[in-house]
Coordinates of C-alpha atoms in Angstrom, one line a residue:
X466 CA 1.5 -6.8 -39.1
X467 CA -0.4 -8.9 -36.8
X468 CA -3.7 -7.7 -36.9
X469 CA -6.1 -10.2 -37.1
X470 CA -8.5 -10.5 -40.2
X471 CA -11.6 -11.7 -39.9
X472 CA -11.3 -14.5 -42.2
X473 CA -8.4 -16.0 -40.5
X474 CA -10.6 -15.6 -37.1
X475 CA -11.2 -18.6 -34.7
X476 CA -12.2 -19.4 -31.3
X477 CA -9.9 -21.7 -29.7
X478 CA -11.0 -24.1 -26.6
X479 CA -10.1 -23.1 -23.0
X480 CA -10.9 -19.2 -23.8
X481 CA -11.7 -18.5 -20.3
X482 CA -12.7 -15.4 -18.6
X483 CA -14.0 -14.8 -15.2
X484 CA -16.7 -12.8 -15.7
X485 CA -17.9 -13.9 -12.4
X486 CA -16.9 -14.1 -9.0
X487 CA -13.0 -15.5 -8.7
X488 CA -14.4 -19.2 -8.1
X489 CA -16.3 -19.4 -11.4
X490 CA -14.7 -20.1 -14.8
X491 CA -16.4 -19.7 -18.1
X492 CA -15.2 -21.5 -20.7
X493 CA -16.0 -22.0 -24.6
X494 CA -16.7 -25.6 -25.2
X495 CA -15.5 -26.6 -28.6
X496 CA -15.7 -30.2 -30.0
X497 CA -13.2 -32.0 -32.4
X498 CA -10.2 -30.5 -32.9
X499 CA -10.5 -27.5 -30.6
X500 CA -11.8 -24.8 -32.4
X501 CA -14.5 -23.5 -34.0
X502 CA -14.3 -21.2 -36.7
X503 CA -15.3 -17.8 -36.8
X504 CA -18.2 -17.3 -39.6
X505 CA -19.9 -21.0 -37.9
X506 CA -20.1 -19.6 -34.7
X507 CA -22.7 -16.9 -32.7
X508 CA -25.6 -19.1 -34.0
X509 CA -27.0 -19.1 -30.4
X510 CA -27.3 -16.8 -27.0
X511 CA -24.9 -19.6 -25.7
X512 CA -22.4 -18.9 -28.4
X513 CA -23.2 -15.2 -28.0
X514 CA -21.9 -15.3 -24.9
X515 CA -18.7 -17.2 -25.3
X516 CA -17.8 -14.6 -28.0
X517 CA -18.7 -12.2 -25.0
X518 CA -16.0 -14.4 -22.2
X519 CA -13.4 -13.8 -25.1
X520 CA -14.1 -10.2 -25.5
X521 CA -13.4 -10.0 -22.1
X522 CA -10.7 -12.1 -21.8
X523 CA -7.7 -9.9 -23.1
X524 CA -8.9 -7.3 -19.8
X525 CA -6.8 -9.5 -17.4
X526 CA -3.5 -9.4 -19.2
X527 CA -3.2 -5.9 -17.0
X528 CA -1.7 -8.5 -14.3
X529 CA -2.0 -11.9 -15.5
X530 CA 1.3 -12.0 -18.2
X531 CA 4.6 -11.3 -17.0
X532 CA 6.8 -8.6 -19.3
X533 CA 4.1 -8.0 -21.5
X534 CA 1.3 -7.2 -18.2
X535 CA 0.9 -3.4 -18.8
X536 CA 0.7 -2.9 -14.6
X537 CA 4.4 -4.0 -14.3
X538 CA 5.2 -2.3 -18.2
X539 CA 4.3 0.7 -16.7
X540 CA 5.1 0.9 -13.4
X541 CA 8.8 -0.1 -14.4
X542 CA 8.4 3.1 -16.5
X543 CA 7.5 5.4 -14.0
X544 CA 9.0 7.8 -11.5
X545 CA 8.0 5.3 -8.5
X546 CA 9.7 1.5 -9.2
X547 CA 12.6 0.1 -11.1
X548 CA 11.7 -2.9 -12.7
X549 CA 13.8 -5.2 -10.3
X550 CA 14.3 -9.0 -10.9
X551 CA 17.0 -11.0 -10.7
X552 CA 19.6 -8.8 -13.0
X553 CA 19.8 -6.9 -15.9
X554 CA 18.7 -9.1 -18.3
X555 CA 15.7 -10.5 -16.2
X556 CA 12.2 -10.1 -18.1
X557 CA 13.8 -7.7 -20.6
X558 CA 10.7 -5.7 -21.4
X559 CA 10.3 -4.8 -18.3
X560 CA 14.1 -3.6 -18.1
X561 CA 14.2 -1.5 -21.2
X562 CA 10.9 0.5 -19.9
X563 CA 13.1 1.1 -16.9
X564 CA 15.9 2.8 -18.2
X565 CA 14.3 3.7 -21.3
X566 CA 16.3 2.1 -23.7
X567 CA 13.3 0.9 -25.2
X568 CA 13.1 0.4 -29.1
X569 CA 10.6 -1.0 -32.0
X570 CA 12.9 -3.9 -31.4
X571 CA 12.9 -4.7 -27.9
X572 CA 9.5 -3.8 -26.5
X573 CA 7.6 -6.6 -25.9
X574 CA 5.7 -6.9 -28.9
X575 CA 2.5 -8.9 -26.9
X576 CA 1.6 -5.5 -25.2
X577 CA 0.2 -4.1 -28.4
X578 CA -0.8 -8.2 -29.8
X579 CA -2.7 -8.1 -26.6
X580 CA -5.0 -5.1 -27.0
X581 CA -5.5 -5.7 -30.7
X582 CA -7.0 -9.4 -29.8
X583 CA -9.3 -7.3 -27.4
X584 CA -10.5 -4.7 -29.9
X585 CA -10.7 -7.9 -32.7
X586 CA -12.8 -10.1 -30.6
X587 CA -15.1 -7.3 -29.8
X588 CA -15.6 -6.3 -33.3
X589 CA -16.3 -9.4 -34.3
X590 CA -19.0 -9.3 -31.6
X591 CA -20.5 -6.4 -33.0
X592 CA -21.2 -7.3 -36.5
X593 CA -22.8 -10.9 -35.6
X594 CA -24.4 -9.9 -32.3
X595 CA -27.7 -8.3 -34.2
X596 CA -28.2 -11.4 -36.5
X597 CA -27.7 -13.8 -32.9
X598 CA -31.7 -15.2 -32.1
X599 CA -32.0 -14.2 -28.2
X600 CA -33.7 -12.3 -26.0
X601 CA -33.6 -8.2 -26.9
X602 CA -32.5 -6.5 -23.3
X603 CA -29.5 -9.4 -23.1
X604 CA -28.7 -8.6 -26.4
X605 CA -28.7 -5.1 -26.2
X606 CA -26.3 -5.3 -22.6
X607 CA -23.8 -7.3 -24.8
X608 CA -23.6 -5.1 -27.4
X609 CA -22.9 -2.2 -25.0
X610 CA -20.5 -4.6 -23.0
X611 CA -18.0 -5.2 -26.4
X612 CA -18.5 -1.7 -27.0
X613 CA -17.3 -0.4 -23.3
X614 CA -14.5 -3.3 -23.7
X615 CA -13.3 -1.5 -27.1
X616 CA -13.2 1.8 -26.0
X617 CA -11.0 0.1 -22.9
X618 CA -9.2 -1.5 -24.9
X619 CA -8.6 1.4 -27.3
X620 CA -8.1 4.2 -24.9
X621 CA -4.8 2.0 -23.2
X622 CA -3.6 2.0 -26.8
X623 CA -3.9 5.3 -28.0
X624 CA -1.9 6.8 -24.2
X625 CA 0.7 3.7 -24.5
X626 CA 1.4 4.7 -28.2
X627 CA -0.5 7.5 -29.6
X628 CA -0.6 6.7 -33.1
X629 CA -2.6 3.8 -33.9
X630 CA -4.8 2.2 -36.3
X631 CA -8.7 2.4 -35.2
X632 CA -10.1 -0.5 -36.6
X633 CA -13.6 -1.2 -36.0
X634 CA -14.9 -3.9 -38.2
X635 CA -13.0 -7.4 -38.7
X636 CA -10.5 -6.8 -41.5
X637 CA -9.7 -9.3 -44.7
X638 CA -6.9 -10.6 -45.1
X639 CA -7.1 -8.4 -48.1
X640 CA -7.3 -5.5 -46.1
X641 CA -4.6 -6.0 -43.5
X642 CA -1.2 -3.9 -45.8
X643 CA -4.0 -1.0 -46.0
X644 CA -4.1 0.0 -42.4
X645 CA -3.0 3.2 -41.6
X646 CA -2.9 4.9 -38.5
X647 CA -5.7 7.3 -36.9
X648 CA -5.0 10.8 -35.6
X649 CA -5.5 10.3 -31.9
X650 CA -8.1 13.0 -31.5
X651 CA -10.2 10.9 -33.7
X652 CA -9.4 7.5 -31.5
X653 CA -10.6 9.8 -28.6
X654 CA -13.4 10.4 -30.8
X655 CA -14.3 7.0 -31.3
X656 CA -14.0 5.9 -27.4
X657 CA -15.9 8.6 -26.5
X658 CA -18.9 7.2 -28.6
X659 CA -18.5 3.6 -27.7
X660 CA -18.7 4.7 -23.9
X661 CA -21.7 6.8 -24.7
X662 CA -23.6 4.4 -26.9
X663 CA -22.8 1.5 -23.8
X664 CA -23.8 3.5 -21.3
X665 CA -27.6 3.5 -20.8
X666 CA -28.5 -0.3 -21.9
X667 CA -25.5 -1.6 -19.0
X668 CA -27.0 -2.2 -15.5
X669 CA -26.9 -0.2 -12.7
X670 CA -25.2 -3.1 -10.5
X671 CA -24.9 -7.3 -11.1
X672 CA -25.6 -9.8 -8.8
X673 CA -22.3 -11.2 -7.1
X674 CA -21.8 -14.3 -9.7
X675 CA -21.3 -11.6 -12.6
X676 CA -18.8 -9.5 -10.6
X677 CA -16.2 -8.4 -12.9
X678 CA -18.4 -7.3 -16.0
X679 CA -19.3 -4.2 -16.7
X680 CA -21.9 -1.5 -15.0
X681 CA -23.1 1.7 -16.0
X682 CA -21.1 3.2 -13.6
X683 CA -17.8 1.9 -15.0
X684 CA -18.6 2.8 -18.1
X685 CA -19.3 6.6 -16.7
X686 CA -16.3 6.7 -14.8
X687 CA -14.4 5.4 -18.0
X688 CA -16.0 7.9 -20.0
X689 CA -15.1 11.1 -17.5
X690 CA -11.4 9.7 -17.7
X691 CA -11.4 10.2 -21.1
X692 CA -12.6 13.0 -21.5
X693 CA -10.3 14.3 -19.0
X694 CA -7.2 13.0 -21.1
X695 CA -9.1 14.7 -24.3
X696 CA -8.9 18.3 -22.6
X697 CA -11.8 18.0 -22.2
X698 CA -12.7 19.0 -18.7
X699 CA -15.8 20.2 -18.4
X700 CA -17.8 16.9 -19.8
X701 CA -15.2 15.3 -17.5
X702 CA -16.1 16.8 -14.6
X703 CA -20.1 16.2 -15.3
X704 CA -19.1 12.4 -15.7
X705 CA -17.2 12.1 -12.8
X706 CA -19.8 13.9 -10.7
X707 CA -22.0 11.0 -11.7
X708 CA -20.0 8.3 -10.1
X709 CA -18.8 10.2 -7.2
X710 CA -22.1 11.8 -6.0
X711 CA -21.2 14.0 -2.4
X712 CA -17.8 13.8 -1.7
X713 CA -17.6 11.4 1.3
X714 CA -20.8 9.6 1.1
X715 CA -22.2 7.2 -1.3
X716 CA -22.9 7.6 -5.0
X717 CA -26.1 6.9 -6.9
X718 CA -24.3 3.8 -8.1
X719 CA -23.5 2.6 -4.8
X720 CA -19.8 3.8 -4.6
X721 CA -18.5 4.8 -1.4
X722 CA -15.2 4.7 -0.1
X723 CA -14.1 2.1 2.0
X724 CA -13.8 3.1 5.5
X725 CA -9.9 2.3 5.6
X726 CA -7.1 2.1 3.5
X727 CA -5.5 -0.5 4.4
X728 CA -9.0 -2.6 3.7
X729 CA -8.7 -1.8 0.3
X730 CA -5.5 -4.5 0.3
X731 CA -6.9 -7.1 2.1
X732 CA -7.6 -9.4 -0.8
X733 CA -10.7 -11.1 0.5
X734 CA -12.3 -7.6 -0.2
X735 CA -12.9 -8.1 -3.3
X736 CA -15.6 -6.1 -5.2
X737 CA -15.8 -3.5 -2.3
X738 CA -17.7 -0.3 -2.3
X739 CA -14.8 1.2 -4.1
X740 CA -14.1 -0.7 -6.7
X741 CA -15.7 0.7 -9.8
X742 CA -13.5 -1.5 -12.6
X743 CA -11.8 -4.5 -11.2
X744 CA -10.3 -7.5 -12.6
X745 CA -11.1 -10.9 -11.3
X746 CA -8.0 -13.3 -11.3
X747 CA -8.7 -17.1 -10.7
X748 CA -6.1 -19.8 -9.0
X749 CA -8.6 -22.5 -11.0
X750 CA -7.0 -22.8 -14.1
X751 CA -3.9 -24.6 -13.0
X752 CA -1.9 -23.0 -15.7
X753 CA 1.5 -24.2 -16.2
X754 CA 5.1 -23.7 -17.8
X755 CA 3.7 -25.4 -21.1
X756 CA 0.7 -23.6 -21.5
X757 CA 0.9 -20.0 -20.0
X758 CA -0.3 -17.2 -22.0
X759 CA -2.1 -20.5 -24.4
X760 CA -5.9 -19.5 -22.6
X761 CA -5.0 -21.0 -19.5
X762 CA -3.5 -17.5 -18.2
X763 CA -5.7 -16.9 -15.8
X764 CA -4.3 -15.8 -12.5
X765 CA -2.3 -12.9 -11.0
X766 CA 1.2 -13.7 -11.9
X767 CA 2.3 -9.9 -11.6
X768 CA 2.1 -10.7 -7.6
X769 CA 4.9 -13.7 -7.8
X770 CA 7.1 -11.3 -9.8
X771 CA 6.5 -8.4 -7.2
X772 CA 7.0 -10.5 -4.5
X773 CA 11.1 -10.5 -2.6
X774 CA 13.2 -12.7 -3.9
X775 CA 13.9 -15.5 -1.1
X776 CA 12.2 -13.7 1.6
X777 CA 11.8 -15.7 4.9
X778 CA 10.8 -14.8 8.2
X779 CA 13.5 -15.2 11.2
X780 CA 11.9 -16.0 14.5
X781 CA 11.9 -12.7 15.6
X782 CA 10.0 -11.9 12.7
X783 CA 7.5 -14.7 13.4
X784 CA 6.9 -13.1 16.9
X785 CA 6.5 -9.8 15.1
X786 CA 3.7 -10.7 13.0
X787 CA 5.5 -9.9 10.2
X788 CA 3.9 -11.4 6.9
X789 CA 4.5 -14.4 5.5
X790 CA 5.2 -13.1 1.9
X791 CA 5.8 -15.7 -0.8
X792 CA 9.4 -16.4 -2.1
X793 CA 8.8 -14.1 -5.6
X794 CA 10.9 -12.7 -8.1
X795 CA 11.7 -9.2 -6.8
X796 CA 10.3 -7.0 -9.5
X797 CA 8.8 -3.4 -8.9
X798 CA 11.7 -2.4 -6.2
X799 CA 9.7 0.9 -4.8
X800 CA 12.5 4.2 -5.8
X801 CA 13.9 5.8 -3.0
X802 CA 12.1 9.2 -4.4
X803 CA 8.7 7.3 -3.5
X804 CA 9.5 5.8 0.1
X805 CA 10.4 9.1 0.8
X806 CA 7.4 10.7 -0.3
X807 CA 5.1 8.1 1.5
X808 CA 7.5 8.0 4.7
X809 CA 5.4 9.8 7.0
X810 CA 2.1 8.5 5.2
X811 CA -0.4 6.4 7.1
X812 CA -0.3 4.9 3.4
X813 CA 2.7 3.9 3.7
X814 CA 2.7 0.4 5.6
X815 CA -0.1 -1.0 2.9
X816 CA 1.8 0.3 0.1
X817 CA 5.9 -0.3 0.8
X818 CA 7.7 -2.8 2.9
X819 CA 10.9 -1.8 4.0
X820 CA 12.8 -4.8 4.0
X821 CA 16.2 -3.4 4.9
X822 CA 14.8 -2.2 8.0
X823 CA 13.5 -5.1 8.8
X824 CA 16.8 -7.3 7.7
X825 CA 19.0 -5.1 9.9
X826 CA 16.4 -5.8 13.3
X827 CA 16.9 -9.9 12.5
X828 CA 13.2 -10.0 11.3
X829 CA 13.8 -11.3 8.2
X830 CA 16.3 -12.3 5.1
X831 CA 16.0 -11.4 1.4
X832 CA 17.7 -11.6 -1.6
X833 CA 18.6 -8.1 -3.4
X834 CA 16.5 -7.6 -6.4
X835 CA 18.4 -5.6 -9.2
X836 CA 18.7 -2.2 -8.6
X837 CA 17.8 -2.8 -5.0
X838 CA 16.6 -0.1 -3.1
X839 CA 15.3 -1.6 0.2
X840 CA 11.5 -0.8 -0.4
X841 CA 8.8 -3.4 -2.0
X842 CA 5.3 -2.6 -3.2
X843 CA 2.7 -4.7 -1.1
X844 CA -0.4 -3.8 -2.7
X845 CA -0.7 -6.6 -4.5
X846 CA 1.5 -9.2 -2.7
X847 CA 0.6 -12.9 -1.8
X848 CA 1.4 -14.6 1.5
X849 CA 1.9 -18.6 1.4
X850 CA -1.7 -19.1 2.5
X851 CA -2.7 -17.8 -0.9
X852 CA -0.9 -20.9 -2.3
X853 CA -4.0 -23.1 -3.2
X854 CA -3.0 -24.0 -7.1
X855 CA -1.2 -27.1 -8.6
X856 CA 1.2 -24.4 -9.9
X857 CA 1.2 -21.7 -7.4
X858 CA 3.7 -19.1 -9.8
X859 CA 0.9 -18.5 -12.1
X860 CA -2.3 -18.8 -10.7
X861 CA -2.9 -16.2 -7.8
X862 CA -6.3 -15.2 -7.2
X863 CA -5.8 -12.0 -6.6
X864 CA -7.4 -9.3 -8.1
X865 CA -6.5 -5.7 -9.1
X866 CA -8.0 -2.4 -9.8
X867 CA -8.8 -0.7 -12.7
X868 CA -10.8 1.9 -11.3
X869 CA -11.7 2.9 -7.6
X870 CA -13.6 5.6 -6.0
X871 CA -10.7 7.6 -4.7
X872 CA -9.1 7.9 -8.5
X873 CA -12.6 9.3 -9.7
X874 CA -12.6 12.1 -6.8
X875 CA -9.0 13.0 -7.5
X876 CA -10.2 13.3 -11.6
X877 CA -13.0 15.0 -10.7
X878 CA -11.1 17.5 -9.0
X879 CA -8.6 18.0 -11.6
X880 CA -11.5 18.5 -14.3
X881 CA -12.4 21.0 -12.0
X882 CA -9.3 22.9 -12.3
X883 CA -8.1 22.3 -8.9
X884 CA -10.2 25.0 -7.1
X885 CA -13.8 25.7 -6.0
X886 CA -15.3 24.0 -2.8
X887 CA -16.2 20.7 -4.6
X888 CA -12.4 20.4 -5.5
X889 CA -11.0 21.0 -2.1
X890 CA -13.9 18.5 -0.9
X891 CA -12.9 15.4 -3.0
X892 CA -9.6 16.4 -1.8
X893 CA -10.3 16.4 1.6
X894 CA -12.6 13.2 1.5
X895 CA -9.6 11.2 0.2
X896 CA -7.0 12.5 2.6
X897 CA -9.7 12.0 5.6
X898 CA -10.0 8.3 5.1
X899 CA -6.4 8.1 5.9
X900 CA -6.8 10.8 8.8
X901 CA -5.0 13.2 7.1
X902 CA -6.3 17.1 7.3
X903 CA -7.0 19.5 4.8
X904 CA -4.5 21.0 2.6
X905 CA -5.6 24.0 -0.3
X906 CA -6.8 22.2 -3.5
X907 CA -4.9 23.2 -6.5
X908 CA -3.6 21.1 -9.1
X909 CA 0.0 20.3 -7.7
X910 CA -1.8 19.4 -4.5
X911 CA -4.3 17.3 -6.5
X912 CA -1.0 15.5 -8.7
X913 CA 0.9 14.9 -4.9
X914 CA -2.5 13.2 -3.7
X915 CA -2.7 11.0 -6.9
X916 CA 1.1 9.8 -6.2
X917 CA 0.5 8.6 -2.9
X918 CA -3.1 7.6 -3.1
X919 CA -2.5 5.4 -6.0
X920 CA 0.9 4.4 -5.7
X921 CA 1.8 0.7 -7.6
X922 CA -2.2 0.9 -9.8
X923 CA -0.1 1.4 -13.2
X924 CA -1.5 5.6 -13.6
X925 CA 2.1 7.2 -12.7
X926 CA 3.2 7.3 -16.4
X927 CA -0.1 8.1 -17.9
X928 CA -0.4 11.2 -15.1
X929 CA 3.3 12.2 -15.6
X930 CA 2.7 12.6 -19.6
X931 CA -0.5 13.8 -19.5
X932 CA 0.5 16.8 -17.0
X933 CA 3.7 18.0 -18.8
X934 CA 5.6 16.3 -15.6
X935 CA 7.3 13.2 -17.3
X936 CA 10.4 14.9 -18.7
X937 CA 11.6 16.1 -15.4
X938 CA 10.5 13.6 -13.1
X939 CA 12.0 10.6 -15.3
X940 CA 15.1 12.2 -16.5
X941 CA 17.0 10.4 -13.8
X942 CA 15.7 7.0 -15.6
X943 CA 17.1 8.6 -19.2
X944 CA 13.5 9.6 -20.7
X945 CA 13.8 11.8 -23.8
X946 CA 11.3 14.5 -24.1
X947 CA 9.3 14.9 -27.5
X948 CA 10.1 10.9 -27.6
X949 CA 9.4 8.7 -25.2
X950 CA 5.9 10.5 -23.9
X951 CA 5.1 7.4 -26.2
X952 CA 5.9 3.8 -26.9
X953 CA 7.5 2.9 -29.7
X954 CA 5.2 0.4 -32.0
X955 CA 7.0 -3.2 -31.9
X956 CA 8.8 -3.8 -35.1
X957 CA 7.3 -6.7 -36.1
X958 CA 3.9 -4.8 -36.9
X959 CA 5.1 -3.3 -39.8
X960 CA 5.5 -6.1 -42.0
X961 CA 3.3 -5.3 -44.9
X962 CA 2.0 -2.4 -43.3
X963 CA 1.7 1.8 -44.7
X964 CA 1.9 2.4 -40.4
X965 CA 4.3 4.8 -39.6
X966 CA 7.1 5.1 -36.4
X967 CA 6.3 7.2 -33.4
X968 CA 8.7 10.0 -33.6
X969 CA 12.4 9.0 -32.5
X970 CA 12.1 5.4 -32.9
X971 CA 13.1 5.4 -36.7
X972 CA 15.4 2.2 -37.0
X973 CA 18.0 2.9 -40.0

């Protein structure tokens, strides 16, 4: 099992987080051989803080990894994308969430390393934080800041695999073939009293050179989530209320959303008036072949996989204005079942690109990705001009989205049940932005809006379990009910281990 213990524990040089805005790079700086060890450090604010940039750090594998960055894991699970690439065999992980063939031997066993680190780094934070000599209010805002990040951290772990352990002090080594797993209402449990512990000592807002950590108002929004995937509702609902104050205008927290959808893409936008939990991705750390996914992981690299493989722009397409994507890797290829939903959707042109339309007008050429279906998600997708790194493949500055305003209002109507006049107005406000009119609120309506609103943010598979839908809508892709509404844990965590298998991933 790879959990770390706490006696093993170190901080290595180059952990590096931007907590920040995407030009500014906090790094721990170590002396001799590169790392300091865990029970000699947190002697200091400074060091306080470093331990903070790690805590954080483990946040942008959402997009910054390549198999093992949950936003392509679970879009290449869901209704909307196949996972694309170059063949069959291209970023494997990523191919066995697609067609479900996954196993406790082929999932990528860095998706649950990955959160672990997280939930370590901030535990470690909270037993030496009180003993750290600094000034009380900072203090207190880190605390709640590791204790927001755990529940994050935690709350993607218990939806990606349902039974985990809940670890919340460092462990021994001693202590490591103990673990057993929690029951997940008791995970829940947990997250919900981090959240509501962090809540009143984070700030309202942060000046712009701390964008990226987080505010009260992320926290909430956090909080009304999960309560929402706890059943819930009602202290959902109250939550979510919170951060989305009158439908349409703008919060007590400052949210409002942006005046078009299509604004919400362009990536110099960054931090908007929507964006409640967003992750800041940096094109400074000139990460490389030989030390990706080593602490110098710090860009976007899920937009050079979701990018089309050998696009280029004919001269007609140059005269079109067409966009000068990047040659990528061709992963995420957008399902039929979704182009057609989006089709007549103003959303459409900042969410798809239909490449074989444009192809068969002379506009441009492309390479089929595997399992090709025409359609590429553009969210998220560089142009050359975003080239500005020594290695451009891994160090995108482009951020993503954890939370925005319009997922709030959608949750917030669902906690709602889907009726009453505060429903249909969340509703309405998000369908309004994109000058669409009013349809009756109910939850189908609410699930159709949540499709098309969020298409490509890495929710699809959470919303399809949570709402009974994901046996039916993936059965195409081979999805097994009573199995695969979870992952299975990665094989190699149970050496040494009393953890048990999800149900129908027992390897004889």
């Amino acid at each position: 099992m790879k959990l770390i213990s706490f006696k093993q524990s170190f901080i290595a040089l180059g952990v590096l987080v931007t907590l920040g805005s995407c030009d500014t790079d906090e790094k721990l700086d170590v002396k001799g051989n590169g790392v300091v060890f865990e029970q000699d450090f947190y002697r200091n604010e400074t060091e306080a803080y470093s331990g903070l940039v790690a805590a954080y750090d483990k946040v942008g594998k959402f997009a910054g990894s390549m198999e093992t960055a949950p936003l392509l894991f679970l879009n290449s699970a869901s209704d909307d994308f196949y996972a694309g690439g170059g063949n069959s065999g291209d970023q494997p992980g990523l191919q066995v969430a697609s067609n479900y063939t996954i196993t406790p031997s082929n999932i990528p066993p860095a998706i649950w390393a990955n959160y672990y680190q997280g939930v370590f780094r901030c535990n470690v934070m909270i037993q030496k934080l009180p003993a750290v000599p600094m000034d009380a209010a900072k203090k207190a805002r880190f605390m709640s800041e590791v204790k927001a990040l755990r529940a994050y951290y935690y709350f993607d772990l218990v939806r990606m695999f349902k039974n985990v352990p809940l670890i919340l002090t460092p462990l021994t080594k001693e202590e490591v073939p103990n673990v057993l797993q929690a029951k997940p209402q008791d995970v829940y449990l947990q997250i919900e009293k981090d959240l509501n512990d962090a809540i009143a000592d984070l700030p309202v807002t942060v000046p712009a050179n701390e964008s990226g950590r987080l505010t009260k108002g992320a926290a909430t929004a956090l909080l009304g989530k999960v309560y929402l995937y706890d059943n819930k509702k009602a202290e959902a609902a109250v939550q979510l209320e919170k951060v989305n104050g009158t439908p349409g205008g703008t919060s007590s927290f400052g949210y409002k959303l942006m005046p078009t959808f299509a604004s919400l893409w362009d990536h110099s936008n960054k931090f908007n008036t929507e964006s409640i939990f967003e992750i800041a991705y940096s094109d400074k750390s000139n990460a490389d072949w030989g030390n990706f996914e080593t602490g110098n992981d710090e860009g976007n690299v899920a937009a050079q996989l979701m990018g089309m493989r050998d696009y280029s722009r004919t001269d007609a397409g140059k005269a079109a204005g067409l966009p000068d994507y990047i040659n990528g890797w061709g992963f995420m290829v957008v399902t039929t079942d979704l182009a057609n939903a989006l089709k007549t959707d103003p959303r459409f042109a900042s969410t798809i690109f239909d490449a074989n339309a444009e192809k068969a007008a002379g506009r441009i050429t492309f390479t089929d990705s595997y399992n090709e279906t025409g359609y590429h998600f553009i969210k998220y997708a560089a142009v050359n001009k975003d080239i500005t790194a020594t290695n451009p493949f891994l160090n995108f500055a482009i951020n993503t989205y954890v939370i925005r305003l319009a997922d709030t209002y959608l949750l917030e109507a669902e906690a709602l049940g889907g009726t009453g006049l505060r429903a249909q107005a969340l509703l309405d406000a998000v369908r309004a932005r994109v000058g669409l009119g009013s349809v009756p609120v109910s939850l189908d309506a609410i699930y159709a809006e949540r499709r098309l609103e969020l298409a490509g943010e890495g929710h699809r598979w959470y919303d399809l379990v949570r709402t009974g839908q994901a046996a039916a809508k993936l059965a195409f892709k081979g999805f097994i009910p009573n199995k695969n509404e979870a992952f299975p844990i990665p094989y190699t965590e149970f050496n040494n281990t009393k953890m048990d298998q999800n149900d129908g991933y027992i390897q004889n």
